[in-house]
Coordinates of C-alpha atoms in Angstrom, one line a residue:
M696 CA 18.3 -0.8 -13.7
R697 CA 16.2 -2.6 -11.1
A698 CA 17.4 -2.7 -7.5
Q699 CA 18.6 -6.1 -6.4
K700 CA 16.3 -7.9 -3.8
S701 CA 17.5 -8.1 -0.3
N702 CA 18.7 -11.3 1.1
E703 CA 16.9 -10.7 4.3
S704 CA 13.4 -9.8 2.9
S705 CA 11.8 -12.7 4.8
M706 CA 13.4 -11.5 8.2
L707 CA 12.3 -7.9 8.2
D708 CA 12.8 -6.0 11.3
R709 CA 9.8 -3.8 12.0
D710 CA 10.9 -2.3 15.3
F711 CA 10.9 1.2 13.6
S712 CA 9.6 2.3 10.2
I713 CA 9.0 5.4 8.3
A714 CA 5.4 5.9 7.1
P715 CA 4.6 6.0 3.4
M716 CA 3.6 9.6 2.6
M717 CA 2.3 10.9 -0.7
D718 CA 4.5 13.4 -2.4
W719 CA 7.1 13.0 0.3
T720 CA 8.7 9.6 0.6
D721 CA 10.0 9.3 -3.0
R722 CA 13.3 7.6 -3.9
H723 CA 15.4 10.7 -3.0
C724 CA 13.8 11.0 0.5
R725 CA 14.2 7.4 1.2
F726 CA 17.9 7.5 0.2
F727 CA 18.4 10.4 2.5
H728 CA 16.6 8.7 5.3
R729 CA 18.8 5.6 4.8
I730 CA 21.8 7.8 5.4
L731 CA 20.4 8.7 8.7
S732 CA 19.4 5.1 9.9
A733 CA 20.6 1.8 8.5
K734 CA 17.9 -0.1 10.3
A735 CA 14.6 1.7 9.8
L736 CA 12.2 -0.1 7.4
L737 CA 11.4 2.4 4.6
Y738 CA 8.1 2.6 2.6
S739 CA 7.4 3.9 -0.9
E740 CA 4.6 6.4 -1.5
M741 CA 1.4 4.6 -2.3
V742 CA 1.2 3.4 -5.9
T743 CA -2.2 2.5 -7.3
T744 CA -2.5 -0.9 -9.0
G745 CA -3.5 0.8 -12.2
A746 CA -0.3 2.7 -12.2
V747 CA 1.8 -0.2 -11.6
I748 CA 0.1 -2.4 -14.2
H749 CA -0.1 0.3 -17.0
G750 CA 2.2 3.1 -16.0
D751 CA 6.0 3.9 -16.2
R752 CA 7.2 1.3 -13.8
Q753 CA 10.7 2.4 -13.6
R754 CA 9.7 5.9 -12.7
L755 CA 7.1 4.7 -10.2
L756 CA 8.9 1.7 -8.6
G757 CA 12.6 2.2 -9.2
F758 CA 14.8 2.6 -6.2
S759 CA 18.5 2.4 -5.1
G760 CA 19.8 -0.8 -3.6
E761 CA 21.0 1.0 -0.7
E762 CA 17.4 1.7 0.3
H763 CA 17.0 -1.9 1.6
P764 CA 14.9 -2.9 3.6
I765 CA 12.1 -1.2 1.7
A766 CA 8.4 -1.9 1.3
V767 CA 6.1 -0.8 -1.4
Q768 CA 2.6 0.4 -0.6
L769 CA -0.2 -0.5 -3.0
G770 CA -3.5 1.2 -3.4
G771 CA -6.4 -0.9 -4.8
S772 CA -9.3 -3.2 -4.1
N773 CA -9.4 -5.7 -6.9
P774 CA -7.7 -8.9 -5.7
K775 CA -6.6 -10.0 -9.2
D776 CA -4.9 -6.5 -10.0
L777 CA -3.3 -6.5 -6.5
A778 CA -1.8 -10.0 -7.1
T779 CA -0.4 -8.8 -10.5
S780 CA 0.9 -5.6 -9.0
A781 CA 2.6 -7.6 -6.0
R782 CA 4.4 -9.8 -8.5
I783 CA 5.6 -6.8 -10.5
C784 CA 6.8 -5.2 -7.2
A785 CA 8.5 -8.4 -6.1
D786 CA 10.4 -8.5 -9.5
F787 CA 11.6 -5.0 -8.8
G788 CA 13.2 -6.3 -5.5
Y789 CA 11.0 -4.8 -2.8
D790 CA 11.1 -6.6 0.6
E791 CA 7.4 -6.3 1.5
I792 CA 4.1 -5.6 0.0
N793 CA 1.7 -3.3 1.9
L794 CA -1.9 -2.7 1.3
N795 CA -3.3 0.8 2.0
V796 CA -6.5 0.7 4.1
G797 CA -6.0 4.1 5.7
C798 CA -5.7 6.9 3.2
P799 CA -8.8 9.1 3.4
S800 CA -8.4 11.2 0.2
D801 CA -11.2 11.8 -2.2
R802 CA -9.2 10.1 -4.9
V803 CA -9.1 6.8 -3.0
Q804 CA -12.8 7.0 -2.0
E805 CA -13.6 7.4 -5.8
G806 CA -11.4 4.4 -6.6
R807 CA -12.9 2.2 -3.7
F808 CA -9.6 1.8 -1.9
G809 CA -7.7 3.2 1.1
A810 CA -9.7 4.0 4.3
C811 CA -13.0 3.2 2.8
L812 CA -12.0 -0.4 2.7
M813 CA -12.4 -0.4 6.5
A814 CA -16.1 -0.8 5.6
E815 CA -15.3 -3.9 3.5
P816 CA -13.1 -6.2 5.7
E817 CA -14.0 -9.4 3.7
L818 CA -12.7 -7.7 0.5
V819 CA -9.5 -6.7 2.3
G820 CA -9.0 -10.3 3.3
E821 CA -9.5 -11.4 -0.3
C822 CA -7.0 -8.9 -1.4
V823 CA -4.4 -10.1 1.1
A824 CA -5.0 -13.7 0.3
A825 CA -4.5 -13.0 -3.4
M826 CA -1.2 -11.2 -2.8
K827 CA -0.1 -13.9 -0.4
A828 CA -0.6 -16.5 -3.1
A829 CA 1.1 -14.4 -5.8
V830 CA 4.5 -13.6 -4.0
D831 CA 6.9 -15.1 -1.6
L832 CA 7.2 -11.9 0.4
P833 CA 5.7 -10.6 3.6
V834 CA 2.3 -9.0 2.9
T835 CA 1.1 -6.4 5.4
V836 CA -1.8 -3.9 5.8
K837 CA -1.8 -0.4 7.1
C838 CA -5.3 0.7 8.4
R839 CA -7.1 3.1 10.7
I840 CA -9.1 2.1 13.9
G841 CA -12.3 2.8 12.0
I842 CA -14.1 5.3 9.7
D843 CA -16.9 7.7 10.3
E844 CA -19.5 6.2 12.6
Q845 CA -17.9 2.8 13.1
D846 CA -17.2 1.6 16.5
P847 CA -13.5 1.3 16.7
E848 CA -13.6 -1.8 18.9
A849 CA -15.7 -3.7 16.4
A850 CA -14.3 -2.4 13.3
L851 CA -10.6 -2.9 14.1
D852 CA -11.4 -6.4 15.5
R853 CA -13.2 -7.3 12.4
I854 CA -10.6 -6.2 9.9
T855 CA -7.9 -7.8 11.9
A856 CA -9.7 -11.1 12.0
T857 CA -10.2 -11.2 8.3
V858 CA -6.6 -10.3 7.4
R859 CA -5.2 -12.8 10.0
A860 CA -7.3 -15.5 8.3
A861 CA -5.9 -14.5 5.0
G862 CA -2.4 -14.9 6.3
V863 CA -1.2 -11.2 6.7
D864 CA 2.3 -11.0 8.1
A865 CA 1.8 -7.7 10.0
L866 CA -0.5 -4.9 10.7
I867 CA 0.2 -1.3 11.0
V868 CA -2.5 0.7 12.7
H869 CA -2.8 4.5 12.5
A870 CA -4.4 5.2 15.8
R871 CA -7.1 7.5 14.6
K872 CA -10.5 7.2 12.9
A873 CA -10.7 8.6 9.4
W874 CA -13.7 10.7 8.6
L875 CA -14.5 10.3 5.1
K876 CA -17.5 12.6 5.3
G877 CA -16.8 16.2 6.6
L878 CA -13.0 16.3 7.0
S879 CA -10.2 16.9 4.4
P880 CA -7.3 14.5 4.1
K881 CA -5.1 17.1 5.9
E882 CA -7.7 17.4 8.8
N883 CA -7.7 13.6 9.0
R884 CA -4.2 13.7 10.0
D885 CA -4.8 15.8 13.1
V886 CA -8.5 16.2 14.0
P887 CA -9.8 12.8 15.0
P888 CA -8.4 12.0 18.4
L889 CA -5.6 9.6 18.8
D890 CA -6.5 6.3 20.7
Y891 CA -3.3 4.4 21.4
G892 CA -5.0 2.4 24.0
R893 CA -7.2 0.9 21.2
V894 CA -4.1 -0.5 19.5
Y895 CA -2.7 -1.8 22.8
R896 CA -5.8 -3.8 23.4
L897 CA -5.7 -5.2 19.7
K898 CA -2.2 -6.4 20.4
K899 CA -3.2 -7.9 23.8
A900 CA -6.0 -9.8 22.0
N901 CA -3.7 -10.8 19.1
P902 CA -0.3 -11.6 20.8
D903 CA 1.1 -13.6 18.0
L904 CA 0.4 -11.0 15.3
N905 CA 3.0 -8.4 14.6
I906 CA 1.4 -5.1 15.2
S907 CA 3.0 -1.5 14.8
I908 CA 1.6 1.8 15.7
N909 CA 1.4 5.0 13.7
G910 CA 0.0 8.4 14.3
G911 CA 1.2 11.6 16.1
I912 CA 4.4 10.1 17.4
K913 CA 7.1 12.8 17.7
A914 CA 9.5 12.4 20.6
V915 CA 12.2 9.6 20.9
E916 CA 11.0 9.0 24.4
E917 CA 7.6 7.8 23.0
W918 CA 9.2 4.9 21.0
G919 CA 9.9 2.9 24.0
T920 CA 6.5 3.5 25.6
H921 CA 4.8 2.0 22.4
R922 CA 7.2 -0.8 22.0
A923 CA 6.6 -1.9 25.5
C924 CA 3.1 -2.9 24.4
L925 CA 3.6 -3.4 20.6
D926 CA 6.1 -4.8 18.1
G927 CA 7.0 -1.7 16.2
V928 CA 6.7 2.1 15.9
M929 CA 6.0 3.9 12.6
V930 CA 6.8 7.6 12.5
G931 CA 5.6 9.8 9.6
R932 CA 5.6 13.6 9.5
E933 CA 8.2 14.0 12.4
A934 CA 10.7 11.8 10.5
Y935 CA 10.2 14.0 7.5
Q936 CA 10.0 17.4 9.1
N937 CA 12.8 16.8 11.6
P938 CA 14.9 14.2 9.9
E939 CA 17.8 14.3 12.4
I940 CA 15.5 12.5 14.8
L941 CA 16.2 9.4 12.8
L942 CA 19.8 9.5 14.1
A943 CA 18.5 8.2 17.4
V944 CA 16.9 5.2 15.7
D945 CA 19.9 2.8 15.5
P946 CA 21.4 3.5 18.9
T947 CA 18.2 3.7 20.8
L948 CA 16.4 0.8 19.3
F949 CA 19.1 -1.4 17.9
G950 CA 22.2 -0.7 20.1
V951 CA 24.5 0.3 17.2
A952 CA 25.8 3.7 16.2
A953 CA 24.1 5.8 13.7
P954 CA 25.7 5.9 10.2
V955 CA 26.5 9.6 10.5
A956 CA 26.9 11.8 13.6
D957 CA 24.9 14.8 12.5
G958 CA 23.3 16.7 9.6
F959 CA 26.6 17.9 8.4
E960 CA 27.9 14.4 7.9
A961 CA 24.6 13.4 6.4
I962 CA 25.0 16.1 3.7
E963 CA 28.6 14.8 3.1
A964 CA 27.3 11.2 2.8
M965 CA 24.6 12.3 0.4
A966 CA 27.0 14.2 -2.0
P967 CA 27.9 11.3 -4.2
Y968 CA 24.2 10.3 -4.7
I969 CA 23.3 13.8 -5.5
E970 CA 26.0 14.2 -8.0
A971 CA 25.0 11.0 -9.7
Q972 CA 21.4 12.1 -9.9
L973 CA 22.2 15.6 -11.2
A974 CA 24.2 13.9 -13.9
Q975 CA 21.1 12.0 -14.9
G976 CA 19.1 15.2 -15.2
V977 CA 17.4 15.4 -11.9
R978 CA 16.9 18.9 -10.5
L979 CA 18.8 19.6 -7.3
S980 CA 15.6 20.8 -5.6
S981 CA 14.0 17.4 -6.2
I982 CA 16.4 16.1 -3.7
T983 CA 17.1 18.9 -1.4
R984 CA 13.5 19.6 -0.7
H985 CA 13.7 16.4 1.6
M986 CA 16.6 18.0 3.5
I987 CA 15.0 21.2 4.4
G988 CA 14.3 20.0 7.9
L989 CA 17.9 19.6 8.9
F990 CA 19.5 21.6 11.7
P991 CA 16.2 22.4 13.6
G992 CA 16.7 25.0 16.4
R993 CA 20.4 25.6 15.5
P994 CA 21.9 29.0 14.8
G995 CA 21.8 29.7 11.1
A996 CA 18.9 27.1 10.3
R997 CA 16.7 29.8 8.9
L998 CA 19.4 30.9 6.5
Y999 CA 20.0 27.3 5.5
R1000 CA 16.4 26.8 4.6
R1001 CA 16.1 30.2 2.8
H1002 CA 19.2 29.4 0.8
L1003 CA 18.0 26.0 -0.4
A1004 CA 14.5 27.5 -1.1
T1005 CA 15.9 30.2 -3.3
E1006 CA 18.8 28.7 -4.9
A1007 CA 18.2 25.0 -5.3
V1008 CA 15.3 25.7 -7.6
K1009 CA 17.3 27.6 -10.2
P1010 CA 18.2 25.9 -13.4
G1011 CA 21.6 24.3 -13.3
A1012 CA 21.9 24.4 -9.5
G1013 CA 24.6 22.1 -8.4
L1014 CA 25.9 20.4 -5.2
E1015 CA 27.7 23.7 -4.2
V1016 CA 24.3 25.2 -3.4
L1017 CA 23.8 22.6 -0.6
F1018 CA 27.2 23.1 0.8
E1019 CA 26.7 26.8 0.8
A1020 CA 23.4 26.4 2.7
A1021 CA 25.2 24.3 5.3
A1022 CA 28.0 26.8 5.6
H1023 CA 25.4 29.3 7.0
V1024 CA 24.8 26.9 9.9
R1025 CA 28.5 26.3 10.5
R1026 CA 29.3 30.0 10.5
A1027 CA 26.4 30.8 12.8
I1028 CA 27.5 28.0 15.4
E1029 CA 31.0 29.2 15.3
A1030 CA 30.0 32.9 15.8
K1031 CA 27.8 31.9 18.7
A1032 CA 30.7 29.9 20.3
A1033 CA 33.2 32.7 19.8

């Protein structure tokens, strides 16, 4: 069944969001992250227009109603196909349509989308306008500050101007260049230097445009620094690899208690979802791989990770495997306190 559309889709709060990450932010990951924060805006993995139009839509786009607010990220460069895909995603109940103008992989370069679109700002504007005309949802863009030899001052200003003219609702800027020639996708996440100041200047020049920042953000203390200059913070790998950091989102940024107190409560809260997914034939490891990062730095954390890595992948593995893994941490904490 398709998830029901949120009644608050036109009033999305972008103070904090979790970045779309290929092979990571699938529906199981997003459900887990929602357990840790009721307020964070969640994003799907990037889905290409070809997949949306011709593929298994339920597998690619399906999600649980509890995941709201949730945005879908589309990859493509054909305005007509993006408009069609946006309508399909709107029918599935997504709260926002986001266009990927930042991914540097070989695949997106071959398909003329992702970061290579930084070189075609007018086309990006056409894509945004087509999606805006097709759906009554916020349409946003996630981009880089530039690619290859582009001047980040001119490149970012130009693409911002074109998407603003097209009616974009918000811009998320990964504060690094993408080097399409000479760096791998993995290297593009770390090697090009971060330039947060460039994004701050963009906001100063566009005070009425909602602008969020992404790239290299790890510590909770950084969130307030960025939000003093911008509208929102998008965190990627840190939220995935250290998920308990998300417990700080609701109290720190929204003034409300986190849904659960710690990783142990998060596991208990995930249990009904996991049982339901197992009953549908989903392998335990497909879910618990997103939970490996719990309990960082705590006694027993290594045993927790090892137990999940070796036991959750076995055929027929059930919820007891996750509870047994967590028990390693509980016992280690109790032993240390004794």
